[in-house]
XYZ file of C-alpha atoms in Angstrom:
559
model
C -0.107 0.214 -0.158
C 0.942 3.534 -0.485
C 1.525 6.288 2.253
C -1.237 8.641 0.266
C -3.533 5.593 0.966
C -3.335 6.319 4.731
C -3.525 10.000 4.451
C -6.615 9.511 2.791
C -8.291 7.118 5.366
C -10.135 9.674 7.728
C -10.340 7.335 10.653
C -6.594 7.119 10.841
C -6.332 10.659 11.967
C -3.327 11.294 10.281
C -2.086 14.801 9.301
C 0.604 15.573 6.867
C 3.556 17.766 8.226
C 6.059 17.340 5.510
C 6.955 15.195 2.446
C 3.816 15.566 0.075
C 6.128 14.803 -2.721
C 6.884 11.393 -1.204
C 3.405 10.022 -0.727
C 3.945 7.276 -3.454
C 6.545 5.469 -1.195
C 5.493 1.743 -0.359
C 4.240 0.808 2.959
C 5.356 -2.954 3.810
C 4.814 -3.271 7.256
C 4.441 -0.819 10.569
C 6.798 -0.625 13.727
C 6.090 1.312 16.947
C 9.238 2.422 18.724
C 10.496 4.967 21.292
C 13.646 3.991 21.082
C 16.219 6.818 20.263
C 18.386 4.067 17.710
C 15.710 1.551 16.454
C 17.517 0.681 13.387
C 18.281 -3.135 14.550
C 14.678 -3.518 14.219
C 14.054 -1.949 10.728
C 14.564 -3.484 7.534
C 13.125 -0.940 5.076
C 9.421 0.270 3.993
C 8.037 0.432 7.464
C 5.917 2.939 8.847
C 7.385 4.030 12.043
C 5.025 5.272 14.863
C 6.471 7.087 18.080
C 5.076 8.958 20.844
C 8.272 11.033 21.112
C 9.587 9.454 24.450
C 13.099 9.469 22.852
C 13.195 13.198 22.477
C 14.679 15.073 25.247
C 15.511 18.229 23.490
C 15.847 19.763 20.095
C 18.977 18.206 19.249
C 17.845 14.835 19.645
C 15.456 14.908 16.369
C 18.524 14.887 13.822
C 20.242 11.818 14.515
C 16.813 9.837 15.120
C 15.491 11.142 11.675
C 19.064 10.207 10.172
C 18.650 6.548 11.443
C 15.150 6.275 9.968
C 16.290 7.605 6.463
C 19.388 5.317 6.393
C 17.147 2.246 7.335
C 15.049 3.288 4.328
C 11.925 3.521 6.214
C 8.877 4.615 4.172
C 7.540 7.380 6.568
C 7.134 8.592 10.307
C 4.109 9.160 12.393
C 4.412 11.321 15.645
C 1.521 11.066 18.182
C 0.342 14.368 19.621
C -0.728 12.614 22.970
C 2.821 13.672 24.853
C 3.978 16.847 23.659
C 0.976 18.229 21.776
C 2.078 19.516 18.778
C 4.948 17.790 16.632
C 8.324 20.049 17.521
C 9.435 22.167 14.521
C 12.999 20.544 14.924
C 11.723 17.282 13.900
C 9.625 18.552 11.446
C 13.173 20.211 10.015
C 14.666 17.282 10.280
C 12.405 15.058 8.327
C 12.479 17.742 5.484
C 16.363 17.784 5.393
C 16.276 13.902 4.998
C 12.992 13.825 2.472
C 11.283 11.556 5.202
C 7.471 11.949 5.109
C 5.818 12.793 8.447
C 2.446 12.763 9.761
C 1.022 14.006 13.123
C -1.346 11.655 14.701
C -4.347 12.680 16.328
C -4.569 11.962 20.308
C -7.957 10.458 19.929
C -6.472 7.837 17.751
C -4.639 4.911 19.139
C -1.261 3.422 17.279
C -2.824 0.292 17.557
C -5.494 1.151 15.519
C -3.197 2.547 12.792
C -1.022 -0.782 13.228
C -4.022 -3.058 12.372
C -5.361 -1.202 9.317
C -1.693 -1.240 7.884
C -1.291 -5.051 8.650
C -4.606 -5.533 7.239
C -3.860 -3.839 4.022
C -0.411 -5.391 3.332
C -1.200 -8.770 4.325
C -4.121 -8.640 1.721
C -2.201 -7.432 -0.755
C 0.554 -9.777 -0.457
C -1.700 -12.621 -0.456
C -3.076 -11.918 -3.828
C 0.217 -11.821 -5.826
C 2.163 -14.388 -3.532
C 1.812 -17.567 -5.417
C 2.627 -15.537 -8.861
C 5.650 -13.666 -7.609
C 7.132 -17.115 -6.368
C 6.809 -18.737 -9.761
C 8.129 -15.504 -11.264
C 11.190 -15.199 -9.656
C 11.982 -18.873 -9.939
C 11.565 -18.563 -13.593
C 13.917 -15.137 -13.517
C 16.701 -16.737 -11.383
C 16.735 -19.928 -13.549
C 16.577 -17.994 -16.841
C 18.793 -14.931 -15.697
C 22.027 -13.270 -17.123
C 23.960 -17.094 -16.933
C 21.228 -18.109 -19.330
C 21.364 -15.446 -21.838
C 21.949 -12.026 -20.697
C 19.506 -9.252 -19.664
C 17.288 -9.890 -22.817
C 16.127 -13.209 -21.323
C 15.046 -11.118 -18.027
C 13.325 -8.457 -20.432
C 11.639 -11.342 -22.698
C 9.960 -12.607 -19.248
C 8.784 -9.408 -18.120
C 7.010 -9.019 -21.572
C 5.549 -12.452 -21.549
C 4.603 -12.803 -18.023
C 3.676 -9.173 -16.827
C 3.210 -7.668 -20.186
C 5.583 -5.120 -19.379
C 7.994 -3.454 -22.090
C 11.459 -2.714 -20.661
C 14.812 -1.484 -21.607
C 18.093 -1.576 -19.921
C 19.969 2.049 -20.583
C 23.297 3.489 -19.678
C 23.711 6.797 -17.838
C 24.017 8.632 -21.396
C 20.984 6.737 -22.680
C 22.758 4.086 -24.785
C 20.308 0.985 -24.790
C 22.073 -1.724 -23.587
C 19.284 -4.147 -23.825
C 15.732 -4.488 -24.725
C 13.392 -7.161 -25.561
C 11.261 -5.015 -27.863
C 11.882 -2.298 -30.256
C 14.542 0.030 -29.171
C 13.642 3.630 -27.759
C 14.260 6.733 -30.011
C 17.645 7.827 -28.957
C 16.325 11.360 -27.614
C 13.910 9.660 -25.317
C 16.496 7.278 -24.250
C 18.794 10.265 -23.353
C 15.951 12.207 -21.599
C 15.019 9.210 -19.604
C 18.538 8.672 -18.673
C 18.730 12.569 -17.723
C 15.669 12.528 -15.642
C 17.149 9.637 -13.455
C 20.175 11.273 -13.065
C 18.568 14.352 -11.971
C 16.239 12.268 -9.527
C 19.102 10.389 -8.145
C 21.382 13.621 -7.583
C 18.436 15.124 -5.391
C 18.326 12.069 -3.165
C 15.150 10.689 -4.317
C 14.351 6.980 -4.187
C 13.647 4.852 -7.020
C 11.598 3.885 -8.847
C 11.361 7.635 -10.551
C 8.276 8.303 -12.815
C 8.575 10.111 -16.015
C 5.625 11.039 -18.520
C 6.879 12.274 -21.700
C 5.156 11.970 -25.208
C 2.014 10.409 -24.096
C 3.571 7.484 -22.169
C 4.771 7.092 -18.576
C 7.891 5.333 -17.465
C 9.268 3.870 -14.084
C 12.995 4.087 -13.742
C 14.229 1.571 -11.334
C 18.192 2.072 -10.512
C 20.706 -0.983 -11.391
C 23.361 -0.616 -8.912
C 26.885 -2.446 -9.066
C 26.830 -5.283 -6.772
C 30.117 -6.763 -7.581
C 33.695 -6.463 -5.461
C 33.882 -2.789 -6.879
C 30.606 -1.786 -5.555
C 30.829 1.344 -3.568
C 29.110 1.347 -0.214
C 25.610 2.928 0.091
C 27.153 4.902 2.772
C 29.209 6.455 0.297
C 28.918 9.744 -1.735
C 26.321 9.358 -4.591
C 28.332 11.139 -7.028
C 30.665 8.223 -7.123
C 28.404 5.848 -9.128
C 25.642 8.326 -10.381
C 27.408 8.459 -13.617
C 28.143 4.953 -14.061
C 25.063 2.782 -12.628
C 22.679 1.486 -15.435
C 18.955 1.944 -14.971
C 15.730 -0.285 -15.849
C 13.467 1.700 -17.739
C 9.873 0.304 -17.634
C 6.713 1.539 -19.893
C 4.457 1.763 -16.954
C 3.449 3.785 -13.820
C 4.793 1.958 -10.974
C 3.128 4.399 -8.421
C 0.038 2.192 -7.731
C 1.862 -1.204 -8.206
C 1.502 -3.573 -4.881
C 4.634 -4.148 -3.049
C 5.201 -7.773 -4.379
C 5.298 -6.600 -8.000
C 7.895 -3.859 -6.745
C 9.903 -6.545 -4.967
C 9.766 -8.906 -8.447
C 11.046 -5.912 -10.234
C 13.771 -4.780 -7.616
C 14.907 -8.812 -8.074
C 15.195 -7.872 -11.990
C 17.535 -5.039 -11.456
C 19.508 -7.435 -9.206
C 19.886 -9.755 -11.796
C 20.616 -7.385 -14.480
C 23.295 -5.972 -12.052
C 24.934 -9.347 -12.192
C 25.278 -9.145 -15.965
C 26.773 -5.712 -15.223
C 28.947 -7.087 -13.189
C 30.023 -9.680 -15.661
C 30.870 -6.992 -18.329
C 33.064 -4.764 -15.931
C 34.813 -7.879 -15.011
C 35.338 -8.353 -18.569
C 36.913 -4.814 -19.187
C 39.677 -5.549 -16.627
C 41.880 -6.790 -19.508
C 41.410 -3.816 -21.636
C 41.859 -1.224 -18.796
C 45.235 -2.904 -17.716
C 46.237 -2.929 -21.692
C 45.838 1.273 -21.499
C 47.339 1.465 -18.177
C 50.601 -0.163 -19.383
C 51.018 1.839 -22.706
C 49.993 4.814 -20.467
C 53.098 4.174 -17.675
C 55.271 3.321 -20.936
C 54.337 6.669 -22.653
C 54.755 8.797 -19.758
C 58.015 7.364 -18.118
C 59.493 8.125 -21.524
C 60.043 4.424 -22.854
C 61.637 3.689 -25.971
C 59.246 3.713 -29.038
C 60.168 -0.141 -29.927
C 59.054 -1.080 -26.488
C 55.761 1.018 -26.651
C 55.222 -0.459 -30.140
C 55.592 -4.004 -29.051
C 53.023 -3.507 -26.209
C 50.627 -1.931 -28.819
C 51.192 -4.946 -31.131
C 49.591 -7.000 -28.059
C 46.651 -4.553 -27.693
C 45.953 -4.220 -31.128
C 44.436 -7.723 -31.528
C 42.277 -7.521 -28.253
C 40.733 -4.233 -29.356
C 40.343 -4.854 -33.136
C 40.233 -8.570 -33.543
C 40.672 -9.880 -36.947
C 42.010 -6.488 -38.224
C 45.089 -7.538 -40.117
C 46.961 -4.528 -39.963
C 48.338 -2.058 -37.506
C 45.749 0.541 -36.652
C 46.218 4.336 -36.123
C 45.508 5.472 -32.477
C 43.669 8.203 -31.014
C 44.017 9.804 -27.206
C 41.178 10.951 -25.385
C 41.766 12.648 -21.933
C 38.657 13.276 -19.573
C 38.429 14.977 -16.104
C 35.539 15.044 -13.940
C 35.757 17.681 -11.070
C 33.064 18.304 -8.320
C 32.286 21.536 -6.162
C 34.351 22.605 -2.883
C 32.530 19.633 -1.266
C 33.628 17.161 -3.293
C 36.989 16.983 -2.993
C 36.925 13.510 -1.292
C 35.090 12.390 -4.166
C 37.972 10.784 -6.642
C 36.911 11.801 -10.298
C 39.422 9.451 -12.097
C 37.202 6.226 -11.748
C 33.995 8.258 -12.651
C 35.846 9.697 -15.640
C 37.012 6.213 -16.771
C 33.598 4.789 -16.623
C 31.971 7.760 -18.664
C 34.820 7.700 -21.196
C 34.244 3.812 -21.749
C 30.648 4.900 -22.348
C 30.683 8.147 -24.247
C 33.270 6.357 -26.701
C 30.808 3.714 -27.570
C 29.763 4.170 -31.513
C 25.965 4.319 -31.069
C 25.936 2.629 -34.701
C 27.819 -0.148 -33.689
C 26.367 -3.727 -33.089
C 27.570 -6.675 -30.970
C 26.752 -8.026 -27.447
C 29.395 -5.303 -25.916
C 30.024 -2.442 -28.111
C 32.296 -0.852 -25.782
C 35.145 -3.956 -26.609
C 37.210 -1.810 -28.687
C 37.778 0.818 -26.007
C 40.668 0.868 -23.255
C 40.826 3.632 -20.773
C 43.276 3.940 -17.949
C 42.879 6.194 -15.242
C 45.337 8.320 -12.781
C 44.275 10.577 -10.321
C 41.384 12.615 -11.385
C 42.100 12.123 -14.948
C 40.954 9.370 -17.210
C 42.858 8.600 -20.742
C 41.504 6.429 -23.325
C 43.128 4.828 -26.140
C 41.245 4.463 -28.969
C 42.284 2.293 -32.139
C 41.164 3.004 -35.394
C 41.564 1.255 -38.804
C 44.595 1.999 -40.970
C 43.703 4.980 -43.094
C 44.285 4.656 -46.876
C 47.559 6.005 -48.165
C 45.921 8.961 -50.211
C 45.446 10.466 -46.862
C 48.484 12.971 -46.492
C 47.623 13.764 -42.779
C 47.975 10.646 -41.691
C 44.488 9.958 -40.346
C 44.223 13.105 -38.845
C 40.769 13.936 -40.022
C 39.673 10.109 -39.400
C 38.301 9.025 -36.187
C 36.873 11.011 -33.298
C 35.684 14.505 -33.235
C 35.546 16.721 -30.285
C 32.533 18.668 -31.696
C 30.244 15.576 -32.056
C 31.596 13.520 -29.415
C 29.209 14.784 -26.783
C 26.343 15.796 -28.931
C 23.923 12.871 -28.083
C 25.173 12.662 -24.401
C 25.519 16.203 -22.949
C 21.869 16.288 -21.897
C 21.965 13.391 -19.495
C 25.607 13.806 -18.098
C 24.682 17.612 -17.462
C 21.960 16.367 -15.079
C 24.062 13.864 -13.690
C 26.684 16.518 -12.803
C 24.027 18.878 -11.340
C 25.338 22.097 -9.986
C 28.538 21.056 -8.486
C 29.966 18.924 -11.482
C 32.082 19.360 -14.514
C 33.247 17.015 -17.344
C 35.946 18.301 -19.749
C 37.262 16.424 -22.440
C 40.275 16.824 -25.030
C 40.822 14.795 -28.172
C 44.009 14.263 -29.757
C 44.511 13.916 -33.778
C 45.311 10.345 -34.819
C 48.720 8.947 -34.881
C 50.055 6.030 -36.704
C 52.992 4.867 -34.413
C 54.129 4.765 -30.899
C 56.729 7.795 -31.454
C 53.502 9.821 -31.913
C 51.834 8.596 -28.661
C 53.477 10.961 -26.367
C 52.882 13.937 -28.296
C 49.058 12.899 -28.761
C 48.655 12.481 -25.072
C 50.078 16.180 -24.745
C 47.872 17.291 -27.365
C 44.707 15.786 -25.524
C 45.560 17.033 -22.424
C 45.894 20.920 -23.817
C 42.721 20.485 -25.757
C 41.114 19.358 -22.238
C 42.184 22.582 -20.477
C 40.661 24.537 -23.474
C 37.689 23.013 -22.967
C 37.926 23.542 -19.284
C 38.417 27.067 -19.652
C 34.839 27.435 -21.340
C 31.511 27.844 -19.875
C 29.325 24.870 -19.279
C 28.769 21.577 -17.413
C 30.040 19.390 -20.117
C 32.784 20.982 -22.824
C 34.893 18.919 -25.037
C 37.906 20.619 -27.492
C 39.823 19.022 -30.258
C 43.361 19.157 -31.455
C 42.615 21.675 -34.082
C 41.748 24.161 -32.021
C 45.147 24.265 -30.593
C 46.499 25.564 -33.884
C 44.174 28.800 -33.772
C 43.113 31.753 -31.691
C 40.453 29.639 -29.915
C 43.339 28.122 -28.064
C 44.312 31.628 -26.682
C 40.883 33.005 -25.878
C 39.739 31.166 -23.052
C 42.888 32.154 -21.121
C 42.311 35.599 -21.387
C 41.161 37.032 -17.750
C 37.928 38.029 -17.484
C 38.425 41.742 -16.306
C 40.856 42.384 -19.294
C 38.071 40.652 -21.782
C 35.547 42.950 -20.503
C 37.671 45.908 -20.900
C 38.892 45.164 -24.316
C 35.368 44.373 -25.700
C 33.890 47.234 -24.065
C 36.140 49.801 -25.451
C 35.409 48.307 -28.981
C 31.916 47.473 -29.204
C 30.046 49.403 -26.435
C 30.038 52.358 -28.499
C 28.515 50.424 -31.494
C 25.660 48.809 -29.181
C 24.775 51.945 -27.562
C 24.297 53.687 -31.396
C 22.180 50.374 -32.102
C 20.194 50.884 -29.312
C 19.267 54.008 -30.033
C 19.000 54.225 -33.891
C 18.353 50.666 -34.855
C 21.463 50.812 -37.210
C 22.928 47.332 -36.788
C 26.235 48.326 -36.605
C 27.377 45.163 -34.812
C 26.141 42.755 -37.445
C 27.290 44.740 -40.067
C 30.455 44.704 -38.449
C 30.730 40.847 -38.149
C 29.491 40.590 -41.971
C 32.085 42.913 -42.782
C 35.061 40.803 -41.129
C 33.606 37.422 -42.107
C 33.549 38.733 -46.191
C 37.113 39.518 -45.557
C 36.286 43.043 -46.076
C 34.876 42.359 -49.641
C 32.571 45.394 -50.163
C 30.202 43.631 -53.157
C 30.130 40.106 -51.218
C 29.176 41.795 -47.902
C 26.398 44.320 -49.276
C 25.196 41.083 -51.203
C 24.803 39.001 -48.070
C 23.147 42.083 -46.294
C 21.098 42.945 -49.189
C 22.381 46.556 -48.931
C 23.482 48.994 -51.407
C 27.007 49.300 -51.455
C 26.774 53.018 -50.808
C 24.690 52.010 -47.687
C 27.575 49.727 -46.554
C 30.176 52.219 -46.884
C 27.949 54.711 -44.455
C 27.654 51.922 -41.812
C 31.263 51.310 -41.793
C 32.293 55.068 -42.060
C 29.888 55.092 -38.598
C 31.533 52.172 -37.015
C 35.046 54.112 -37.574
C 33.903 57.029 -36.511
C 32.495 55.928 -33.313
C 35.456 53.627 -32.597
C 38.418 55.716 -33.857
C 39.561 52.682 -35.604
C 40.394 51.914 -39.647
C 38.847 48.899 -40.793
C 41.380 49.100 -43.967
C 44.134 48.432 -41.336
C 44.702 44.844 -40.833
C 45.244 45.562 -37.051
C 42.032 47.012 -36.346
C 40.212 44.500 -38.347
C 41.689 41.915 -35.866
C 41.111 43.829 -32.794
C 37.415 43.878 -34.090
C 37.484 40.186 -34.790
C 38.742 39.129 -31.284
C 36.509 41.362 -29.633
C 33.549 40.096 -31.200
C 34.720 36.555 -30.399
C 35.294 37.113 -26.813
C 31.684 38.983 -26.330
């Protein structure tokens, strides 16, 4: 049963004091306590009833509520018989921990509430118990060991008529028993899930979009590398999978929710298996990275690359080109204890998957190492045909499109205190070029880090132009420089609607050609000359001089 159903039962005398957005929580039992620490008796999902005898002063509320929230109770109901009104400090503590709080009228006995909850919960369980036992048996015998998460999702469809998909944090479809979700919808669902997780809401999360309702269940790592539940959510939020079910789980009985939780556990086993398979690729990347960074001989690095190539590109037959991608995840002032390297490593392994690739594990060709807060990917590329004089520089990954499909969900997971910055090198064709490629990718990442935004990337081509320099101009210098050149034009445009700024941009973009610029702006050449003359008069500059053209160009780029 749901907390909402208790509130709607007048005979129980419950009054909501906080947590109206958490009323869809499932109540799986009831417990009455006045212990200061009842955690040993809690298993999660209970409605806790208390007469507040444990409270001696205002400081007692915070630790009591924290214990209940950590145990996963559904809600807290405080009686008014002892103290009258429920204390404000208890209300505030429940709000901080997102724990629904009810006041119980002094005329209502706790036994009345207990009897009602037990009767409702027992009735719901009795109706579904036999079917749930059978479904759990089938799922456990047909789970990942018998064919991967697709088998589990097939059973959800055949037994419960539920369409479901397993999605990565970026919205990539890992598995699905029915037709694939549109990529934009997958990314949107992943973003909603990440945003809800960052705010501390417990799953499943309900999302309505495009006329359909989806319930999103977290799939958490359960293997040897699992992060303890007590650790910071930022360590796992960008690496955990999720199960998207096309249904509204808010009115499901507890038994069905238990079944779906079992499904997520089965899929988590498959996730652990795939993570274990990545260990070899990660080790290869780590070994190559250490050789490159310590200045090992090119022959030694080349030998290691020959070992890595068949693992990452089986059956290729010829030595590939290589590209280096560097990523860094940084958290706000209170996130210093959250290691960014492993998070960045998991993200790169996900981001670098080719969305068009097919196969059981499309990340098989990606090797990512991490050191400190930095992750470094060694990406093999098929050999580029000989006519490409740049040796593959135009092949492979491009920073400007790398994040296009994943920016929305990742920004939701990073929330207000996280940043992801990525740098991409050019492709190199030998071991001698890897050290330079690594430094190139790191420089590009620093360019990305100087830009605004939660998720930014920069490529090697930006290191050979003014784009490399502009982000590092101090903000006060940037503002002073642009104001001196552009503010007179902006003021004039506001007063006279003269469009001097657009005219200046078009004039520079046309390399100072009067004819081409006039054609682009649909102006007579004399009108264009008048506007350019006005620009020169207001700024004291001469647009026939290269230096002044350059100053205007930079000012526009920095504004």
